[in-house]
Tab-separated table of C-alpha atoms in Angstrom:
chain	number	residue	atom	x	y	z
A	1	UNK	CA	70.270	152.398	65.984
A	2	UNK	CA	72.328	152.234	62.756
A	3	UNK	CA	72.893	148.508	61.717
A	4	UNK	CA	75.923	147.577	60.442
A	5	UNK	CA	76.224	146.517	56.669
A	6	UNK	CA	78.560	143.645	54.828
A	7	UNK	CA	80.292	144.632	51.779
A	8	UNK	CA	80.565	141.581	49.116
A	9	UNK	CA	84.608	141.454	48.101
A	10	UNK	CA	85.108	142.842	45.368
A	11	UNK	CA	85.530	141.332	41.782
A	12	UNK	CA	89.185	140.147	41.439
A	13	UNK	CA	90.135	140.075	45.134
A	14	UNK	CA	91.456	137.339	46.524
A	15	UNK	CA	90.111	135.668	49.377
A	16	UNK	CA	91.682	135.763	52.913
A	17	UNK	CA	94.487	133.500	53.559
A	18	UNK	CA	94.026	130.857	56.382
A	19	UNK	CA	97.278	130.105	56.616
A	20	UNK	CA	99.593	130.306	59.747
A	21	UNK	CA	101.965	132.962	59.793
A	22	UNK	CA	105.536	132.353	58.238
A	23	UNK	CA	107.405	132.573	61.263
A	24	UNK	CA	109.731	130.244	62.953
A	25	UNK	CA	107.290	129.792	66.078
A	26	UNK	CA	104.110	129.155	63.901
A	27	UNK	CA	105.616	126.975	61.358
A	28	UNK	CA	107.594	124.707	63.927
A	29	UNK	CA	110.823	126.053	62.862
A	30	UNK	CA	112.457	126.679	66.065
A	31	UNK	CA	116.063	124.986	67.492
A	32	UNK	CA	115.296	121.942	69.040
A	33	UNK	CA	117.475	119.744	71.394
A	34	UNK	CA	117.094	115.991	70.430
A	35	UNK	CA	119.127	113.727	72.854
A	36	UNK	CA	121.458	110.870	71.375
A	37	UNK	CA	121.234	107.674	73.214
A	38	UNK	CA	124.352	106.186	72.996
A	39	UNK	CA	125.496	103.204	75.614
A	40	UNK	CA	127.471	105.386	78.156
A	41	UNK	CA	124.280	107.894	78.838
A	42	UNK	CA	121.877	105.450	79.237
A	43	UNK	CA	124.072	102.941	81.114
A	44	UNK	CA	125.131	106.018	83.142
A	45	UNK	CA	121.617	106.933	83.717
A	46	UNK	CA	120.194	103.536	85.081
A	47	UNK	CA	123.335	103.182	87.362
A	48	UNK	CA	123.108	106.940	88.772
A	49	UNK	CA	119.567	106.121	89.052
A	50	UNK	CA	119.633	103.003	91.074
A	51	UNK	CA	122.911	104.125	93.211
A	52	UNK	CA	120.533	107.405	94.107
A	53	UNK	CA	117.310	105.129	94.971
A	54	UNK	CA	119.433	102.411	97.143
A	55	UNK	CA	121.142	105.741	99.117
A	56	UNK	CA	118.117	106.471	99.775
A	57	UNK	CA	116.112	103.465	100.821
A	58	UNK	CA	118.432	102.813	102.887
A	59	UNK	CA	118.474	106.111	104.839
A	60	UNK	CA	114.496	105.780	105.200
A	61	UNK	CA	115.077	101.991	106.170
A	62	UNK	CA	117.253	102.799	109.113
A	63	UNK	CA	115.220	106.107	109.901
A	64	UNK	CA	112.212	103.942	110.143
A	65	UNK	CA	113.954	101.192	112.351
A	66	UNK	CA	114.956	104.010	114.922
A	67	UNK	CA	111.689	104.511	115.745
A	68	UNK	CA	110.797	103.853	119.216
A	69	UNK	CA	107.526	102.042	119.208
A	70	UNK	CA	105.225	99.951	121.828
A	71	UNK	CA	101.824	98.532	120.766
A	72	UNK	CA	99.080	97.182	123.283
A	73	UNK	CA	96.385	94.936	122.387
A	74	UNK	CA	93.377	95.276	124.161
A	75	UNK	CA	90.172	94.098	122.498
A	76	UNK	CA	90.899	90.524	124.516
A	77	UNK	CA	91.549	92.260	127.893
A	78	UNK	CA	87.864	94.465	127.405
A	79	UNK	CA	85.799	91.858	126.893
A	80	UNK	CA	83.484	92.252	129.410
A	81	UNK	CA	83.481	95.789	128.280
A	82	UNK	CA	82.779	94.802	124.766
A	83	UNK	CA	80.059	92.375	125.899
A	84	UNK	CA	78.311	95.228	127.484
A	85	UNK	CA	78.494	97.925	124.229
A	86	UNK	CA	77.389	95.336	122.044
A	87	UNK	CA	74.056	95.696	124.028
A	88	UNK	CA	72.714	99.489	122.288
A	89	UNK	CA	70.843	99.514	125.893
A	90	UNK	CA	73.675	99.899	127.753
A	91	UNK	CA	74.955	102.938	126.268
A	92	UNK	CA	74.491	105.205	128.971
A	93	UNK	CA	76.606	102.424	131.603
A	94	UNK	CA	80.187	103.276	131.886
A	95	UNK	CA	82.559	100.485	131.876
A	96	UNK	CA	86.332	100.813	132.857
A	97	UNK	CA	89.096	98.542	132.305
A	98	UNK	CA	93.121	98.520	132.905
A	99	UNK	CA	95.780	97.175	131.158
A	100	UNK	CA	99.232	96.560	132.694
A	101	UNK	CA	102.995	97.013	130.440
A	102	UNK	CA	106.036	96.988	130.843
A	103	UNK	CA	109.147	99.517	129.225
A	104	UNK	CA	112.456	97.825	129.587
A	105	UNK	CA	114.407	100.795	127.990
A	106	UNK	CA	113.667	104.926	128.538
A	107	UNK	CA	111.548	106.390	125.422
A	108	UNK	CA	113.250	109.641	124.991
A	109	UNK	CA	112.043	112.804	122.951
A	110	UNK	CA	108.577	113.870	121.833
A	111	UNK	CA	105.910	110.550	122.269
A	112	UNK	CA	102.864	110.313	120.702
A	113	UNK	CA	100.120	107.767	121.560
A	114	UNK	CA	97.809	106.268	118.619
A	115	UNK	CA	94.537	104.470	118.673
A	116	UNK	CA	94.541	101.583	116.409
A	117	UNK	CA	91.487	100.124	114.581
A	118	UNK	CA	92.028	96.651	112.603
A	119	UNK	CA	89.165	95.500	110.291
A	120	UNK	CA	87.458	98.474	109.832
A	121	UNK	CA	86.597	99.393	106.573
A	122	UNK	CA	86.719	103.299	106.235
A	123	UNK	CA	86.862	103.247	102.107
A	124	UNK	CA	83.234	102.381	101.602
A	125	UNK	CA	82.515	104.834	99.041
A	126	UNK	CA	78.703	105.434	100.819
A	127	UNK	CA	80.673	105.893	103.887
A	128	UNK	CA	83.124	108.179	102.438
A	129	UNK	CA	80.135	110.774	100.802
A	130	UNK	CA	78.098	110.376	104.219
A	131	UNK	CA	78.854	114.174	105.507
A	132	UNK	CA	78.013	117.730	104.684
A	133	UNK	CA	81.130	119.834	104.509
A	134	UNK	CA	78.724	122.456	105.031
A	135	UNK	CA	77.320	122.009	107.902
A	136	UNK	CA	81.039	121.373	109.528
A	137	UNK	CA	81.862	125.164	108.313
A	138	UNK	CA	79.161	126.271	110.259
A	139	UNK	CA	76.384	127.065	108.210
A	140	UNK	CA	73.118	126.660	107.877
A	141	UNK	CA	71.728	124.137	105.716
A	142	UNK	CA	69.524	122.035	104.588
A	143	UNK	CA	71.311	118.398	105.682
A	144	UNK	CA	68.029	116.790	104.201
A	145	UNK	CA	69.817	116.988	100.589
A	146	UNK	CA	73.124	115.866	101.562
A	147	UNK	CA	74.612	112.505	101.609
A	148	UNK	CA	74.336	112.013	105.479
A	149	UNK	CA	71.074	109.877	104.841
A	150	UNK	CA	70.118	107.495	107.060
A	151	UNK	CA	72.238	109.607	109.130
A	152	UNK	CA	70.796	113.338	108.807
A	153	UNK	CA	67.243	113.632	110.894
A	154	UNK	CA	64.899	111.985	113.499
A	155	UNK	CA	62.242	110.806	112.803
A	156	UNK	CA	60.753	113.375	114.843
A	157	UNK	CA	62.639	115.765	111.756
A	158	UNK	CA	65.444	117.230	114.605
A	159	UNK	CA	68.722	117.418	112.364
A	160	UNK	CA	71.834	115.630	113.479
A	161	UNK	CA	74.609	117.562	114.259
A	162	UNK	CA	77.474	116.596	113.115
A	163	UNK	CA	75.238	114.390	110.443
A	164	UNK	CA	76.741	111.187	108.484
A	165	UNK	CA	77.627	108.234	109.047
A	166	UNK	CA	81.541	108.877	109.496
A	167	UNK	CA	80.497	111.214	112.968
A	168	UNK	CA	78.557	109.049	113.948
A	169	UNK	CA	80.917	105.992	114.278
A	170	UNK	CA	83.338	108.482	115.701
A	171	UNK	CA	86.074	106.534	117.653
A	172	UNK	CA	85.233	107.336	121.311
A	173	UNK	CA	87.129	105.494	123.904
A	174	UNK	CA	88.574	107.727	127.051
A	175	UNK	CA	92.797	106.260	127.222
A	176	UNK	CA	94.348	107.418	130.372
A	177	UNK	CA	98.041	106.576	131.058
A	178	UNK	CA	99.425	105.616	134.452
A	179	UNK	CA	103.301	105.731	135.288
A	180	UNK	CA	103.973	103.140	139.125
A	181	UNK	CA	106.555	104.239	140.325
A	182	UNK	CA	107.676	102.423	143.535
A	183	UNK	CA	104.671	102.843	145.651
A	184	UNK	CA	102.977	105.864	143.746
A	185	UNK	CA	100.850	105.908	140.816
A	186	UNK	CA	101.282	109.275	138.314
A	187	UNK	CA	99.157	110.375	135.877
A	188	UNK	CA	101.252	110.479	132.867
A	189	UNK	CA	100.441	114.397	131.726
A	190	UNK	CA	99.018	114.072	127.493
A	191	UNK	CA	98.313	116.878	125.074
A	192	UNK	CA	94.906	116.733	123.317
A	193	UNK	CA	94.866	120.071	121.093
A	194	UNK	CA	97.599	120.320	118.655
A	195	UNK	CA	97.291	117.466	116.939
A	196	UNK	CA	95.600	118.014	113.825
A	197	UNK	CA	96.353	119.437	110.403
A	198	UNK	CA	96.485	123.631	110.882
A	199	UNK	CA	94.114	123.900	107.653
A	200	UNK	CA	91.471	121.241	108.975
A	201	UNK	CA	91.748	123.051	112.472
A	202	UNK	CA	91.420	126.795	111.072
A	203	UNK	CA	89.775	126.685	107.579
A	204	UNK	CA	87.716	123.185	107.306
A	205	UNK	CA	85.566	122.853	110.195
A	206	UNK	CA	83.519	126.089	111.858
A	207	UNK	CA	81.215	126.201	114.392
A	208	UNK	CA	78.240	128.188	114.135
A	209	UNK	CA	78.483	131.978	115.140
A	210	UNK	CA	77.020	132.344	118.328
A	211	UNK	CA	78.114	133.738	121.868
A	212	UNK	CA	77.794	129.921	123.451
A	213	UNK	CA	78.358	126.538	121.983
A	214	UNK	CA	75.137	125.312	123.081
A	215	UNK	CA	72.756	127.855	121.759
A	216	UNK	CA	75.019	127.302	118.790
A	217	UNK	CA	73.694	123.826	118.427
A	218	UNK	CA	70.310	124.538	119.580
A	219	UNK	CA	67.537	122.717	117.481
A	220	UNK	CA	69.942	119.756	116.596
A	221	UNK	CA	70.664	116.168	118.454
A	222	UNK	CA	73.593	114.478	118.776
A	223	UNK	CA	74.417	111.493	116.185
A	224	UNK	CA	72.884	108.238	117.546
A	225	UNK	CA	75.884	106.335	118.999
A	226	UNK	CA	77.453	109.555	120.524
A	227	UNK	CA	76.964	109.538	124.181
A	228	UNK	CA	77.313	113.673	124.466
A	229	UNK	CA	76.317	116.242	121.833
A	230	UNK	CA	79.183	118.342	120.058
A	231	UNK	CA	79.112	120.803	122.053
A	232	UNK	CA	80.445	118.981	125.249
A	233	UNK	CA	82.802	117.170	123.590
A	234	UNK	CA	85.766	119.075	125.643
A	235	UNK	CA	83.936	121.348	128.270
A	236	UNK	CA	87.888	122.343	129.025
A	237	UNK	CA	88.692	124.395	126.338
A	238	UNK	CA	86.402	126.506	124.099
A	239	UNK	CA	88.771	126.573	121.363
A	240	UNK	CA	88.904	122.657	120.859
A	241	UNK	CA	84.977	122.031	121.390
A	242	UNK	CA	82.179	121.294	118.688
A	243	UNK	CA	82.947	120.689	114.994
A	244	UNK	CA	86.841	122.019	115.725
A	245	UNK	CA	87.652	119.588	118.233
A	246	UNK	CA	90.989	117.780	117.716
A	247	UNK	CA	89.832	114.264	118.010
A	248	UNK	CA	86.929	114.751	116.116
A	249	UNK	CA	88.473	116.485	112.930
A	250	UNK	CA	91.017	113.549	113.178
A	251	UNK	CA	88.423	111.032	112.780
A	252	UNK	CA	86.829	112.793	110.265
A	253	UNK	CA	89.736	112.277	107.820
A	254	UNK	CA	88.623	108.997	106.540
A	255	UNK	CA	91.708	106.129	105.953
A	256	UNK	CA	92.352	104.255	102.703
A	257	UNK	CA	93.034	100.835	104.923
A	258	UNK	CA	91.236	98.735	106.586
A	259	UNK	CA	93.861	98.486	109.640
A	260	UNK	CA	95.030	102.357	110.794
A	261	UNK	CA	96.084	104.314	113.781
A	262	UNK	CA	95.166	108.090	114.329
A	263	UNK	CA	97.014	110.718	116.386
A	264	UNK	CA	95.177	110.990	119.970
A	265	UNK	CA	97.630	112.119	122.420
A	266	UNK	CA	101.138	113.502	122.572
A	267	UNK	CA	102.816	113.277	126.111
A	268	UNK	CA	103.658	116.514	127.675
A	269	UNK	CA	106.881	117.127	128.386
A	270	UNK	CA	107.279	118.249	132.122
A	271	UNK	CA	108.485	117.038	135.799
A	272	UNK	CA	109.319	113.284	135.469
A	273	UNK	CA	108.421	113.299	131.484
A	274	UNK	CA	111.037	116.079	130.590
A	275	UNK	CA	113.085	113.569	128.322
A	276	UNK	CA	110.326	111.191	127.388
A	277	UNK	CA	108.786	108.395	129.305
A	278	UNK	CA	111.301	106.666	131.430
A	279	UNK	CA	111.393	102.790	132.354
A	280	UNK	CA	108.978	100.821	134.142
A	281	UNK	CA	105.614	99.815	134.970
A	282	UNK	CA	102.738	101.666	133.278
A	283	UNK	CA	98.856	101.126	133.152
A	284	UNK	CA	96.214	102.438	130.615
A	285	UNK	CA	92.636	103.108	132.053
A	286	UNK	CA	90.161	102.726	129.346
A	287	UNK	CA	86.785	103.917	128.949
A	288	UNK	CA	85.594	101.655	126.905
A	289	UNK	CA	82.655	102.930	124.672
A	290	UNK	CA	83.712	101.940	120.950
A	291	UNK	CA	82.308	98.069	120.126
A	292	UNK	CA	84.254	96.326	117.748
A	293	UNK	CA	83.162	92.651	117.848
A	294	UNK	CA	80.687	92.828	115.501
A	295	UNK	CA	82.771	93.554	112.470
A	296	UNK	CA	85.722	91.292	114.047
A	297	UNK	CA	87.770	93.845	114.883
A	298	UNK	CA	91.155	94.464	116.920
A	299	UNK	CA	91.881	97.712	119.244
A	300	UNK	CA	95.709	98.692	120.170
A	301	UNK	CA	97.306	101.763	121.559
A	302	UNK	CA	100.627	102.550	120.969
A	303	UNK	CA	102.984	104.634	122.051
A	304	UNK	CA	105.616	105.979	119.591
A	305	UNK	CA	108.272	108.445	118.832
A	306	UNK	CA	108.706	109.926	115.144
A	307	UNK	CA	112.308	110.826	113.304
A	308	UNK	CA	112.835	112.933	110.223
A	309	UNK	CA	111.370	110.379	107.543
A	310	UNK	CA	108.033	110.417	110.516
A	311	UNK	CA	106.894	107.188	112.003
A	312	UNK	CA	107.707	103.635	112.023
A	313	UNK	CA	106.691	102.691	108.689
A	314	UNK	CA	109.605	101.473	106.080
A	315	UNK	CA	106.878	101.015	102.980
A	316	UNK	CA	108.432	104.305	101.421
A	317	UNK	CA	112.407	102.940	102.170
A	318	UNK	CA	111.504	99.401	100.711
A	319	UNK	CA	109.878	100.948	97.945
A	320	UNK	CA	113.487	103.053	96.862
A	321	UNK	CA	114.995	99.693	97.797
A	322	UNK	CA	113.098	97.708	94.964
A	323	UNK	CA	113.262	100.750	92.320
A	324	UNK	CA	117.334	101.081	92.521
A	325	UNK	CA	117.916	97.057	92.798
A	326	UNK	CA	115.910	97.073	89.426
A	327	UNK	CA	117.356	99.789	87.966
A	328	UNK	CA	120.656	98.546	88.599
A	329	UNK	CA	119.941	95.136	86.931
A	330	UNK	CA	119.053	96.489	84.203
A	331	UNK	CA	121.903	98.581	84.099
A	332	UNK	CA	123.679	94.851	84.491
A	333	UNK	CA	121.704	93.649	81.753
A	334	UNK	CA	122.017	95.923	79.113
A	335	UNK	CA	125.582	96.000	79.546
A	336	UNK	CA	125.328	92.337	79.019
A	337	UNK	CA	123.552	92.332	75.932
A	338	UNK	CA	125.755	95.153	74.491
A	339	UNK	CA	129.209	93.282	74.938
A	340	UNK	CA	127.387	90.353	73.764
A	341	UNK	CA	126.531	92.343	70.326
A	342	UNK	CA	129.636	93.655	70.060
A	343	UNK	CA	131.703	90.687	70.054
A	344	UNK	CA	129.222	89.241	67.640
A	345	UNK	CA	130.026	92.128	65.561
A	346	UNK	CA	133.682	91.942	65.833
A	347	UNK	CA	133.654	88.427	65.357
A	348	UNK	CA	131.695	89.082	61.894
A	349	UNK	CA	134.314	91.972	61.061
A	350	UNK	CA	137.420	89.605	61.008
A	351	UNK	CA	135.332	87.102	59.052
């Protein structure tokens, strides 16, 4: 191979220039816009500003009031049920309990029911880490050097499937809802698939490739307060069982507060239910399997309908509220402080 040779300049030469180029881009030459701030723009601004933010808090305000919303506390009515989780020996014993309400006025359109958790404390960062997004695509892995510790093997070494400590204090009451009607009792008809985000449901959570769920799972155990493994968590339908199972992937999208309500049902629309749930008497049946005494904790259901803005939450409408009130007096107050100055400086004029 032929090596390549330096040449010393020559005698006289002179050296390379390190110097930027002179054009208008490299020598910050080109047009530039620089805004004048006179009185009447910036006045102009802070009132357009807080006329736009007050339109529209109070659009979101009313939205949110819309809302057609009906919240059940039951932690008080369960508490025989709650007596008997807090035992761990009882966790194979079913216990059933029924709570009774009343709708005075028709809920029409689309209504969604919620499960509501109060004092639970999902943004433990521990508890936020404890999963392996790669064992919920499907893959094989080691869960050993994930974060799902103490939540990952047996002692016997069988790995946990789903591992972590967010599956395995996944939210597992059964909520039925009842509709009396004169004499009759109807099963109000809900909607468990469809209720979770399209890319959680299609590009977040896998199961393993097999031809059957369970040989799929073979070799692992269920987490240690499930009752069933993933693979029978809905023997129904194929396409919402193991890892991509609605009510799972729901839970497994940790909240930021300690009180929240997930998506669990949506009430299909058919026979009596057409418009929505009509007035009267109705009755949830609860399967009560999720303990919450021990961190003094609250469980609801509630039954809601969304609008445009979404549910019945006016944080983001209040919010606008505030910013365009404040804009707005400070629109107030500069204009204050300028006619102030200026008569001061006419005053000083004539003198």
């Amino acid at each position: 191979m032929k090596s390549k040779t330096s040449f010393p300049p020559q005698k006289g030469a002179a050296p390379p220039s390190r110097c930027p180029d002179n054009s208008a881009f490299k020598q910050q030459r080109l047009p530039a816009w620089k805004p004048q701030l006179t009185i009447a723009s910036v006045l102009s601004s802070f009132f357009l500003t807080g006329a736009f933010c007050l339109t529209v808090g109070v659009c979101l305000v009313l939205s949110a009031n819309s809302v057609r919303e009906i919240q059940v506390d039951y932690s008080d009515k369960c508490s025989d049920c709650s007596k008997l989780r807090e035992n761990s020996s009882n966790w194979n014993k079913e216990c059933h309990c029924s709570v009774n309400f009343t709708l005075k006025e028709d809920i029409l359109g689309d209504v969604f029911m919620y499960y509501g958790l109060q004092n639970f404390y999902q943004n433990h960062r521990r508890y936020v880490m404890s999963r392996s997004d790669a064992q919920l695509l499907g893959r094989n892995v080691n869960i050993q050097r994930s974060y799902c510790a103490p939540f990952s093997t047996y002692r016997n070494g069988t790995p946990m499937a789903p591992c972590g400590a967010i599956a395995n204090s996944m939210f597992n009451d059964t909520i039925d809802l009842f509709y009396n009607r004169n004499s009759s009792v109807i099963q109000v008809p809900l909607l468990k698939t469809g209720n979770s985000w399209w890319t959680d449901k299609n590009v977040k959570f896998r199961n393993p490739n097999s031809y059957n769920l369970s040989s799929a799972f073979a070799g692992t155990a269920r987490p240690p307060y499930w009752q069933k493994p993933v693979y029978l968590l809905d023997e129904d339908d194929e396409r919402n069982n193991g890892y991509v199972n609605d009510d799972f992937i729901i839970w497994m999208r940790v909240s930021a507060f300690a009180t929240f309500r997930n998506l669990y049902r949506r009430v299909r629309r058919i026979r009596q239910f057409a418009e929505g749930l009509p007035a009267g008497n109705y009755t949830f049946r609860i399967s009560y399997n999720f303990p919450v005494t021990r961190f003094k904790g609250r469980k609801h259901v509630i039954l809601s309908t969304v609008v445009w803005s979404g549910g019945s939450n006016p944080f983001l409408g209040i919010a606008y509220l505030v910013s365009g009130t404040a804009a707005t007096l400070t629109g107030f107050v500069i204009t204050g402080i300028h006619l102030k100055l200026r008569k001061k400086k006419t005053y000083f004029q004539k003198q």
